[in-house]
Amino acid sequence: MDLEKSHERPDWRNEKLGSRIRVALWLLEVIGEGNTFTKEQLHDAFPGITTIDRRLRELREDGWVIDSDRTLSHLGASEMLLTRAGEPIWEPGRVQLRRFKRFSAPQLRQKVLERDSYSCVHCGLSSVEGPTEAPVNVVLELAHVVPLAAGGSDDLDNLITLCANCHRLLSSGVQLPDVDSVWHLVQGLSPQDQARLLAWIAMDRKPPTQAEKAWSLYRRLRPEQRTSVAHRLGQAVLDRTDADSSD
Ligand SMILES: [Zn+2]
């Protein structure tokens, strides 16, 4: 956590602050980023404020990532997770600046998630898995295609769904690609990969391959379980290599 920020932060119990600001401060100071909370805890912290649930929705519009079981499959039905704090709305000037945008923003996150079928557009991981598959713990986030700092907007077209891993990965590479560099890479692909890419482009998403699904499930096994799978796979690949070389 940024020390500088926490120095400037007012006390969430200060009733002179608006309830939205107080909820934001409560989330940061009492719950903390990366921790879960329930609606009951929220109601207990703000007794008598009947519209307190609405404050959560508003914070989401200010870029606060507050996940529920809809976006994070391992959460319980009444559980929520403060995945990431957004705009420091307690800072003077912030509230007015954002307020007029609120009317165009509601359900934007929902729209983006629905359009992207609740899956990461980069790796295809989804929080909504089929009934026969083990649930996979996926954190879905929204990301800007063109970053806000580079003049990007909060419009639907400029927002994509990414899993937290891909989001971190992609935002660490600051440079934006251009058409030539993308085309150079595409030209160098094998015909099969080019056809695969074309299919992804047509679908506007990359569904996970069976191997990627297996990898994602494998990564969620306990160490001794991983060893077991690794051992069996090693044996299978080795057997096949032996069979090929004896042909
Ligand atoms: Zn991803």
PDB file of C-alpha atoms and ligand atoms in Angstrom:
ATOM      1  CA  MET A   1       0.000   0.000   0.000  1.00  0.00           C
ATOM      2  CA  ASP A   2       1.136   3.484  -0.874  1.00  0.00           C
ATOM      3  CA  LEU A   3       2.179   5.198   2.356  1.00  0.00           C
ATOM      4  CA  GLU A   4       1.787   8.681   0.956  1.00  0.00           C
ATOM      5  CA  LYS A   5      -1.855   8.022   0.156  1.00  0.00           C
ATOM      6  CA  SER A   6      -2.724   6.618   3.567  1.00  0.00           C
ATOM      7  CA  HIS A   7      -1.405   9.790   5.264  1.00  0.00           C
ATOM      8  CA  GLU A   8      -3.901  11.944   3.402  1.00  0.00           C
ATOM      9  CA  ARG A   9      -6.861   9.664   3.888  1.00  0.00           C
ATOM     10  CA  PRO A  10      -9.603  10.981   6.166  1.00  0.00           C
ATOM     11  CA  ASP A  11     -11.252   8.815   8.842  1.00  0.00           C
ATOM     12  CA  TRP A  12     -14.135   6.715   7.516  1.00  0.00           C
ATOM     13  CA  ARG A  13     -16.117   7.362  10.711  1.00  0.00           C
ATOM     14  CA  ASN A  14     -16.279  11.096   9.982  1.00  0.00           C
ATOM     15  CA  GLU A  15     -20.014  11.585   9.378  1.00  0.00           C
ATOM     16  CA  LYS A  16     -19.444  14.908   7.632  1.00  0.00           C
ATOM     17  CA  LEU A  17     -18.109  13.001   4.635  1.00  0.00           C
ATOM     18  CA  GLY A  18     -20.625  11.639   2.140  1.00  0.00           C
ATOM     19  CA  SER A  19     -21.605   7.989   2.542  1.00  0.00           C
ATOM     20  CA  ARG A  20     -19.925   7.020  -0.745  1.00  0.00           C
ATOM     21  CA  ILE A  21     -16.607   8.428   0.446  1.00  0.00           C
ATOM     22  CA  ARG A  22     -17.079   6.812   3.844  1.00  0.00           C
ATOM     23  CA  VAL A  23     -17.754   3.402   2.267  1.00  0.00           C
ATOM     24  CA  ALA A  24     -14.635   3.778   0.100  1.00  0.00           C
ATOM     25  CA  LEU A  25     -12.531   4.623   3.155  1.00  0.00           C
ATOM     26  CA  TRP A  26     -14.127   1.831   5.195  1.00  0.00           C
ATOM     27  CA  LEU A  27     -13.294  -0.668   2.443  1.00  0.00           C
ATOM     28  CA  LEU A  28      -9.664   0.440   2.349  1.00  0.00           C
ATOM     29  CA  GLU A  29      -9.058   0.878   6.076  1.00  0.00           C
ATOM     30  CA  VAL A  30     -11.210  -1.818   7.664  1.00  0.00           C
ATOM     31  CA  ILE A  31     -11.428  -4.468   4.944  1.00  0.00           C
ATOM     32  CA  GLY A  32      -8.280  -3.793   2.919  1.00  0.00           C
ATOM     33  CA  GLU A  33      -7.469  -4.631  -0.690  1.00  0.00           C
ATOM     34  CA  GLY A  34      -7.541  -8.341  -1.413  1.00  0.00           C
ATOM     35  CA  ASN A  35      -9.894  -9.154   1.466  1.00  0.00           C
ATOM     36  CA  THR A  36     -13.494 -10.321   1.466  1.00  0.00           C
ATOM     37  CA  PHE A  37     -16.468  -8.840   3.267  1.00  0.00           C
ATOM     38  CA  THR A  38     -20.213  -9.415   3.474  1.00  0.00           C
ATOM     39  CA  LYS A  39     -23.165  -7.091   2.984  1.00  0.00           C
ATOM     40  CA  GLU A  40     -23.950  -7.685   6.652  1.00  0.00           C
ATOM     41  CA  GLN A  41     -20.574  -6.232   7.688  1.00  0.00           C
ATOM     42  CA  LEU A  42     -21.249  -3.230   5.477  1.00  0.00           C
ATOM     43  CA  HIS A  43     -24.709  -2.712   6.992  1.00  0.00           C
ATOM     44  CA  ASP A  44     -23.280  -3.067  10.512  1.00  0.00           C
ATOM     45  CA  ALA A  45     -20.630  -0.418   9.783  1.00  0.00           C
ATOM     46  CA  PHE A  46     -23.221   2.021   8.427  1.00  0.00           C
ATOM     47  CA  PRO A  47     -26.358   1.444  10.509  1.00  0.00           C
ATOM     48  CA  GLY A  48     -29.438   3.316   9.353  1.00  0.00           C
ATOM     49  CA  ILE A  49     -28.112   4.156   5.886  1.00  0.00           C
ATOM     50  CA  THR A  50     -30.597   2.203   3.773  1.00  0.00           C
ATOM     51  CA  THR A  51     -29.041   3.111   0.418  1.00  0.00           C
ATOM     52  CA  ILE A  52     -25.611   1.792   1.365  1.00  0.00           C
ATOM     53  CA  ASP A  53     -25.656  -1.016  -1.253  1.00  0.00           C
ATOM     54  CA  ARG A  54     -26.016   1.629  -3.941  1.00  0.00           C
ATOM     55  CA  ARG A  55     -22.746   3.195  -2.755  1.00  0.00           C
ATOM     56  CA  LEU A  56     -20.932  -0.012  -3.725  1.00  0.00           C
ATOM     57  CA  ARG A  57     -22.371   0.184  -7.217  1.00  0.00           C
ATOM     58  CA  GLU A  58     -21.245   3.799  -7.496  1.00  0.00           C
ATOM     59  CA  LEU A  59     -17.743   2.916  -6.361  1.00  0.00           C
ATOM     60  CA  ARG A  60     -17.557   0.306  -9.121  1.00  0.00           C
ATOM     61  CA  GLU A  61     -18.285   3.099 -11.567  1.00  0.00           C
ATOM     62  CA  ASP A  62     -15.323   4.967 -10.097  1.00  0.00           C
ATOM     63  CA  GLY A  63     -13.067   2.086 -11.000  1.00  0.00           C
ATOM     64  CA  TRP A  64     -13.244   0.192  -7.727  1.00  0.00           C
ATOM     65  CA  VAL A  65     -13.139  -3.513  -8.445  1.00  0.00           C
ATOM     66  CA  ILE A  66     -15.521  -5.144  -5.979  1.00  0.00           C
ATOM     67  CA  ASP A  67     -16.127  -8.728  -7.029  1.00  0.00           C
ATOM     68  CA  SER A  68     -19.018 -11.009  -6.178  1.00  0.00           C
ATOM     69  CA  ASP A  69     -19.689 -14.664  -6.934  1.00  0.00           C
ATOM     70  CA  ARG A  70     -20.743 -13.531 -10.428  1.00  0.00           C
ATOM     71  CA  THR A  71     -17.227 -12.444 -11.341  1.00  0.00           C
ATOM     72  CA  LEU A  72     -15.257 -14.638  -8.959  1.00  0.00           C
ATOM     73  CA  SER A  73     -16.483 -18.193  -8.860  1.00  0.00           C
ATOM     74  CA  HIS A  74     -14.993 -19.177  -5.512  1.00  0.00           C
ATOM     75  CA  LEU A  75     -16.815 -16.485  -3.530  1.00  0.00           C
ATOM     76  CA  GLY A  76     -19.870 -17.400  -1.476  1.00  0.00           C
ATOM     77  CA  ALA A  77     -23.285 -16.003  -2.378  1.00  0.00           C
ATOM     78  CA  SER A  78     -23.170 -13.156   0.187  1.00  0.00           C
ATOM     79  CA  GLU A  79     -19.416 -12.635  -0.043  1.00  0.00           C
ATOM     80  CA  MET A  80     -17.668  -9.784  -1.816  1.00  0.00           C
ATOM     81  CA  LEU A  81     -14.035  -9.092  -2.448  1.00  0.00           C
ATOM     82  CA  LEU A  82     -12.303  -5.730  -2.580  1.00  0.00           C
ATOM     83  CA  THR A  83     -10.049  -6.735  -5.457  1.00  0.00           C
ATOM     84  CA  ARG A  84      -8.686  -3.286  -6.130  1.00  0.00           C
ATOM     85  CA  ALA A  85      -9.346   0.224  -4.886  1.00  0.00           C
ATOM     86  CA  GLY A  86     -10.180   2.748  -7.595  1.00  0.00           C
ATOM     87  CA  GLU A  87     -10.321   6.526  -7.692  1.00  0.00           C
ATOM     88  CA  PRO A  88      -9.411   8.184  -4.368  1.00  0.00           C
ATOM     89  CA  ILE A  89     -12.795   9.913  -4.314  1.00  0.00           C
ATOM     90  CA  TRP A  90     -12.118  11.582  -0.949  1.00  0.00           C
ATOM     91  CA  GLU A  91      -9.610  13.875  -2.620  1.00  0.00           C
ATOM     92  CA  PRO A  92     -11.093  17.345  -3.239  1.00  0.00           C
ATOM     93  CA  GLY A  93     -12.394  17.923  -6.757  1.00  0.00           C
ATOM     94  CA  ARG A  94     -12.740  14.231  -7.611  1.00  0.00           C
ATOM     95  CA  VAL A  95     -16.404  13.832  -6.765  1.00  0.00           C
ATOM     96  CA  GLN A  96     -17.743  16.646  -8.934  1.00  0.00           C
ATOM     97  CA  LEU A  97     -15.525  15.586 -11.780  1.00  0.00           C
ATOM     98  CA  ARG A  98     -16.932  12.079 -11.842  1.00  0.00           C
ATOM     99  CA  ARG A  99     -20.536  12.785 -10.991  1.00  0.00           C
ATOM    100  CA  PHE A 100     -21.749  13.832 -14.452  1.00  0.00           C
ATOM    101  CA  LYS A 101     -20.265  10.681 -15.961  1.00  0.00           C
ATOM    102  CA  ARG A 102     -22.229   8.436 -13.655  1.00  0.00           C
ATOM    103  CA  PHE A 103     -25.336   8.363 -15.826  1.00  0.00           C
ATOM    104  CA  SER A 104     -23.563   6.924 -18.813  1.00  0.00           C
ATOM    105  CA  ALA A 105     -21.530   4.506 -16.709  1.00  0.00           C
ATOM    106  CA  PRO A 106     -24.053   2.275 -14.867  1.00  0.00           C
ATOM    107  CA  GLN A 107     -23.832  -1.383 -15.795  1.00  0.00           C
ATOM    108  CA  LEU A 108     -20.926  -0.623 -18.114  1.00  0.00           C
ATOM    109  CA  ARG A 109     -18.816  -3.247 -16.376  1.00  0.00           C
ATOM    110  CA  GLN A 110     -21.716  -5.671 -16.692  1.00  0.00           C
ATOM    111  CA  LYS A 111     -22.058  -4.902 -20.408  1.00  0.00           C
ATOM    112  CA  VAL A 112     -18.367  -5.478 -21.042  1.00  0.00           C
ATOM    113  CA  LEU A 113     -18.386  -8.740 -19.071  1.00  0.00           C
ATOM    114  CA  GLU A 114     -21.477  -9.992 -20.892  1.00  0.00           C
ATOM    115  CA  ARG A 115     -20.081  -9.055 -24.310  1.00  0.00           C
ATOM    116  CA  ASP A 116     -16.869 -10.934 -23.488  1.00  0.00           C
ATOM    117  CA  SER A 117     -18.845 -13.952 -22.196  1.00  0.00           C
ATOM    118  CA  TYR A 118     -17.392 -13.540 -18.710  1.00  0.00           C
ATOM    119  CA  SER A 119     -13.990 -14.633 -19.923  1.00  0.00           C
ATOM    120  CA  CYS A 120     -10.568 -13.107 -20.331  1.00  0.00           C
ATOM    121  CA  VAL A 121     -10.224 -11.976 -23.963  1.00  0.00           C
ATOM    122  CA  HIS A 122      -6.499 -12.639 -23.795  1.00  0.00           C
ATOM    123  CA  CYS A 123      -6.250 -16.184 -22.425  1.00  0.00           C
ATOM    124  CA  GLY A 124      -9.910 -17.220 -22.543  1.00  0.00           C
ATOM    125  CA  LEU A 125     -10.186 -18.161 -18.864  1.00  0.00           C
ATOM    126  CA  SER A 126     -13.733 -17.892 -17.651  1.00  0.00           C
ATOM    127  CA  SER A 127     -15.399 -17.694 -14.262  1.00  0.00           C
ATOM    128  CA  VAL A 128     -18.468 -19.375 -15.682  1.00  0.00           C
ATOM    129  CA  GLU A 129     -17.427 -22.927 -16.424  1.00  0.00           C
ATOM    130  CA  GLY A 130     -19.617 -25.716 -17.704  1.00  0.00           C
ATOM    131  CA  PRO A 131     -21.414 -27.938 -15.166  1.00  0.00           C
ATOM    132  CA  THR A 132     -19.019 -30.861 -15.624  1.00  0.00           C
ATOM    133  CA  GLU A 133     -15.845 -28.908 -15.045  1.00  0.00           C
ATOM    134  CA  ALA A 134     -14.265 -28.144 -11.717  1.00  0.00           C
ATOM    135  CA  PRO A 135     -14.717 -24.475 -10.826  1.00  0.00           C
ATOM    136  CA  VAL A 136     -11.688 -22.416 -11.663  1.00  0.00           C
ATOM    137  CA  ASN A 137     -10.819 -19.431  -9.519  1.00  0.00           C
ATOM    138  CA  VAL A 138     -10.633 -16.599 -11.989  1.00  0.00           C
ATOM    139  CA  VAL A 139     -10.530 -12.906 -11.173  1.00  0.00           C
ATOM    140  CA  LEU A 140     -12.046 -10.928 -14.018  1.00  0.00           C
ATOM    141  CA  GLU A 141     -11.181  -7.269 -14.414  1.00  0.00           C
ATOM    142  CA  LEU A 142     -11.896  -4.556 -16.939  1.00  0.00           C
ATOM    143  CA  ALA A 143      -9.015  -3.017 -18.827  1.00  0.00           C
ATOM    144  CA  HIS A 144      -8.669  -0.142 -21.237  1.00  0.00           C
ATOM    145  CA  VAL A 145      -7.439  -1.066 -24.730  1.00  0.00           C
ATOM    146  CA  VAL A 146      -5.956   2.403 -25.137  1.00  0.00           C
ATOM    147  CA  PRO A 147      -4.972   3.455 -21.592  1.00  0.00           C
ATOM    148  CA  LEU A 148      -6.682   6.525 -20.117  1.00  0.00           C
ATOM    149  CA  ALA A 149      -3.265   8.157 -19.813  1.00  0.00           C
ATOM    150  CA  ALA A 150      -2.796   7.762 -23.582  1.00  0.00           C
ATOM    151  CA  GLY A 151      -6.126   9.419 -24.311  1.00  0.00           C
ATOM    152  CA  GLY A 152      -8.301   6.311 -24.165  1.00  0.00           C
ATOM    153  CA  SER A 153     -11.930   6.572 -23.099  1.00  0.00           C
ATOM    154  CA  ASP A 154     -14.257   4.732 -20.712  1.00  0.00           C
ATOM    155  CA  ASP A 155     -16.421   3.724 -23.671  1.00  0.00           C
ATOM    156  CA  LEU A 156     -17.582   0.162 -24.219  1.00  0.00           C
ATOM    157  CA  ASP A 157     -15.372  -0.122 -27.313  1.00  0.00           C
ATOM    158  CA  ASN A 158     -12.269   0.749 -25.342  1.00  0.00           C
ATOM    159  CA  LEU A 159     -12.924  -1.716 -22.521  1.00  0.00           C
ATOM    160  CA  ILE A 160     -12.105  -5.405 -22.464  1.00  0.00           C
ATOM    161  CA  THR A 161     -12.349  -8.194 -19.913  1.00  0.00           C
ATOM    162  CA  LEU A 162      -9.049  -9.578 -18.689  1.00  0.00           C
ATOM    163  CA  CYS A 163      -8.209 -12.014 -15.942  1.00  0.00           C
ATOM    164  CA  ALA A 164      -6.038 -10.492 -13.219  1.00  0.00           C
ATOM    165  CA  ASN A 165      -2.968 -12.377 -14.454  1.00  0.00           C
ATOM    166  CA  CYS A 166      -3.233 -11.202 -18.047  1.00  0.00           C
ATOM    167  CA  HIS A 167      -4.116  -7.706 -16.853  1.00  0.00           C
ATOM    168  CA  ARG A 168      -0.911  -7.515 -14.837  1.00  0.00           C
ATOM    169  CA  LEU A 169       1.091  -9.040 -17.657  1.00  0.00           C
ATOM    170  CA  LEU A 170      -0.278  -6.719 -20.329  1.00  0.00           C
ATOM    171  CA  SER A 171      -0.083  -3.533 -18.286  1.00  0.00           C
ATOM    172  CA  SER A 172       3.593  -4.135 -17.518  1.00  0.00           C
ATOM    173  CA  GLY A 173       4.359  -3.865 -21.242  1.00  0.00           C
ATOM    174  CA  VAL A 174       3.744  -0.167 -21.668  1.00  0.00           C
ATOM    175  CA  GLN A 175       4.298   0.115 -25.393  1.00  0.00           C
ATOM    176  CA  LEU A 176       1.201  -0.099 -27.589  1.00  0.00           C
ATOM    177  CA  PRO A 177       1.488  -2.328 -30.656  1.00  0.00           C
ATOM    178  CA  ASP A 178       0.997  -0.902 -34.146  1.00  0.00           C
ATOM    179  CA  VAL A 179      -0.485  -2.525 -37.281  1.00  0.00           C
ATOM    180  CA  ASP A 180       2.905  -3.280 -38.842  1.00  0.00           C
ATOM    181  CA  SER A 181       4.322  -5.062 -35.815  1.00  0.00           C
ATOM    182  CA  VAL A 182       1.131  -7.116 -35.403  1.00  0.00           C
ATOM    183  CA  TRP A 183       1.023  -7.988 -39.107  1.00  0.00           C
ATOM    184  CA  HIS A 184       4.710  -8.951 -39.063  1.00  0.00           C
ATOM    185  CA  LEU A 185       3.974 -11.450 -36.304  1.00  0.00           C
ATOM    186  CA  VAL A 186       0.794 -12.731 -38.007  1.00  0.00           C
ATOM    187  CA  GLN A 187       2.642 -13.304 -41.308  1.00  0.00           C
ATOM    188  CA  GLY A 188       5.211 -15.436 -39.545  1.00  0.00           C
ATOM    189  CA  LEU A 189       2.593 -17.810 -38.107  1.00  0.00           C
ATOM    190  CA  SER A 190       2.078 -21.306 -39.483  1.00  0.00           C
ATOM    191  CA  PRO A 191      -0.994 -21.764 -41.746  1.00  0.00           C
ATOM    192  CA  GLN A 192      -2.757 -23.608 -38.901  1.00  0.00           C
ATOM    193  CA  ASP A 193      -2.058 -20.789 -36.455  1.00  0.00           C
ATOM    194  CA  GLN A 194      -3.206 -18.202 -39.002  1.00  0.00           C
ATOM    195  CA  ALA A 195      -6.487 -20.092 -39.452  1.00  0.00           C
ATOM    196  CA  ARG A 196      -6.867 -20.365 -35.666  1.00  0.00           C
ATOM    197  CA  LEU A 197      -6.219 -16.645 -35.262  1.00  0.00           C
ATOM    198  CA  LEU A 198      -8.786 -15.843 -37.947  1.00  0.00           C
ATOM    199  CA  ALA A 199     -11.373 -17.891 -36.056  1.00  0.00           C
ATOM    200  CA  TRP A 200     -10.586 -16.005 -32.821  1.00  0.00           C
ATOM    201  CA  ILE A 201     -10.912 -12.707 -34.684  1.00  0.00           C
ATOM    202  CA  ALA A 202     -14.300 -13.802 -36.054  1.00  0.00           C
ATOM    203  CA  MET A 203     -15.459 -14.759 -32.536  1.00  0.00           C
ATOM    204  CA  ASP A 204     -13.786 -11.675 -31.041  1.00  0.00           C
ATOM    205  CA  ARG A 205     -12.481 -13.840 -28.227  1.00  0.00           C
ATOM    206  CA  LYS A 206     -10.029 -16.644 -27.676  1.00  0.00           C
ATOM    207  CA  PRO A 207     -11.682 -19.683 -26.141  1.00  0.00           C
ATOM    208  CA  PRO A 208      -9.321 -21.710 -23.992  1.00  0.00           C
ATOM    209  CA  THR A 209      -7.856 -24.795 -25.635  1.00  0.00           C
ATOM    210  CA  GLN A 210      -8.163 -28.158 -23.855  1.00  0.00           C
ATOM    211  CA  ALA A 211      -4.444 -27.915 -23.021  1.00  0.00           C
ATOM    212  CA  GLU A 212      -4.945 -24.467 -21.455  1.00  0.00           C
ATOM    213  CA  LYS A 213      -7.908 -25.715 -19.439  1.00  0.00           C
ATOM    214  CA  ALA A 214      -5.804 -28.626 -18.249  1.00  0.00           C
ATOM    215  CA  TRP A 215      -2.947 -26.255 -17.365  1.00  0.00           C
ATOM    216  CA  SER A 216      -5.239 -23.963 -15.408  1.00  0.00           C
ATOM    217  CA  LEU A 217      -6.669 -26.895 -13.442  1.00  0.00           C
ATOM    218  CA  TYR A 218      -3.210 -28.392 -12.948  1.00  0.00           C
ATOM    219  CA  ARG A 219      -1.969 -25.103 -11.454  1.00  0.00           C
ATOM    220  CA  ARG A 220      -4.707 -25.312  -8.845  1.00  0.00           C
ATOM    221  CA  LEU A 221      -3.676 -28.733  -7.583  1.00  0.00           C
ATOM    222  CA  ARG A 222      -1.717 -29.185  -4.368  1.00  0.00           C
ATOM    223  CA  PRO A 223       2.056 -29.738  -4.864  1.00  0.00           C
ATOM    224  CA  GLU A 224       1.884 -33.542  -4.350  1.00  0.00           C
ATOM    225  CA  GLN A 225      -1.082 -33.771  -6.736  1.00  0.00           C
ATOM    226  CA  ARG A 226       0.867 -31.789  -9.349  1.00  0.00           C
ATOM    227  CA  THR A 227       3.763 -34.199  -9.001  1.00  0.00           C
ATOM    228  CA  SER A 228       1.403 -37.089  -9.669  1.00  0.00           C
ATOM    229  CA  VAL A 229       0.023 -35.512 -12.862  1.00  0.00           C
ATOM    230  CA  ALA A 230       3.520 -34.454 -13.998  1.00  0.00           C
ATOM    231  CA  HIS A 231       4.819 -37.984 -13.460  1.00  0.00           C
ATOM    232  CA  ARG A 232       1.963 -39.623 -15.401  1.00  0.00           C
ATOM    233  CA  LEU A 233       2.279 -37.099 -18.271  1.00  0.00           C
ATOM    234  CA  GLY A 234       6.044 -37.567 -18.394  1.00  0.00           C
ATOM    235  CA  GLN A 235       5.542 -41.316 -18.701  1.00  0.00           C
ATOM    236  CA  ALA A 236       2.888 -40.933 -21.435  1.00  0.00           C
ATOM    237  CA  VAL A 237       5.083 -38.607 -23.533  1.00  0.00           C
ATOM    238  CA  LEU A 238       8.094 -40.869 -23.054  1.00  0.00           C
ATOM    239  CA  ASP A 239       6.106 -43.979 -24.100  1.00  0.00           C
ATOM    240  CA  ARG A 240       4.942 -42.228 -27.265  1.00  0.00           C
ATOM    241  CA  THR A 241       8.492 -41.100 -28.145  1.00  0.00           C
ATOM    242  CA  ASP A 242       9.662 -44.689 -27.740  1.00  0.00           C
ATOM    243  CA  ALA A 243       6.832 -45.958 -29.949  1.00  0.00           C
ATOM    244  CA  ASP A 244       7.645 -43.340 -32.640  1.00  0.00           C
ATOM    245  CA  SER A 245      11.363 -44.174 -32.747  1.00  0.00           C
ATOM    246  CA  SER A 246      10.710 -47.937 -33.027  1.00  0.00           C
ATOM    247  CA  ASP A 247       8.538 -47.446 -36.143  1.00  0.00           C
TER     248      ASP A 247
HETATM  249 ZN    ZN B   1      -6.279 -14.032 -18.960  1.00  0.00          ZN
END
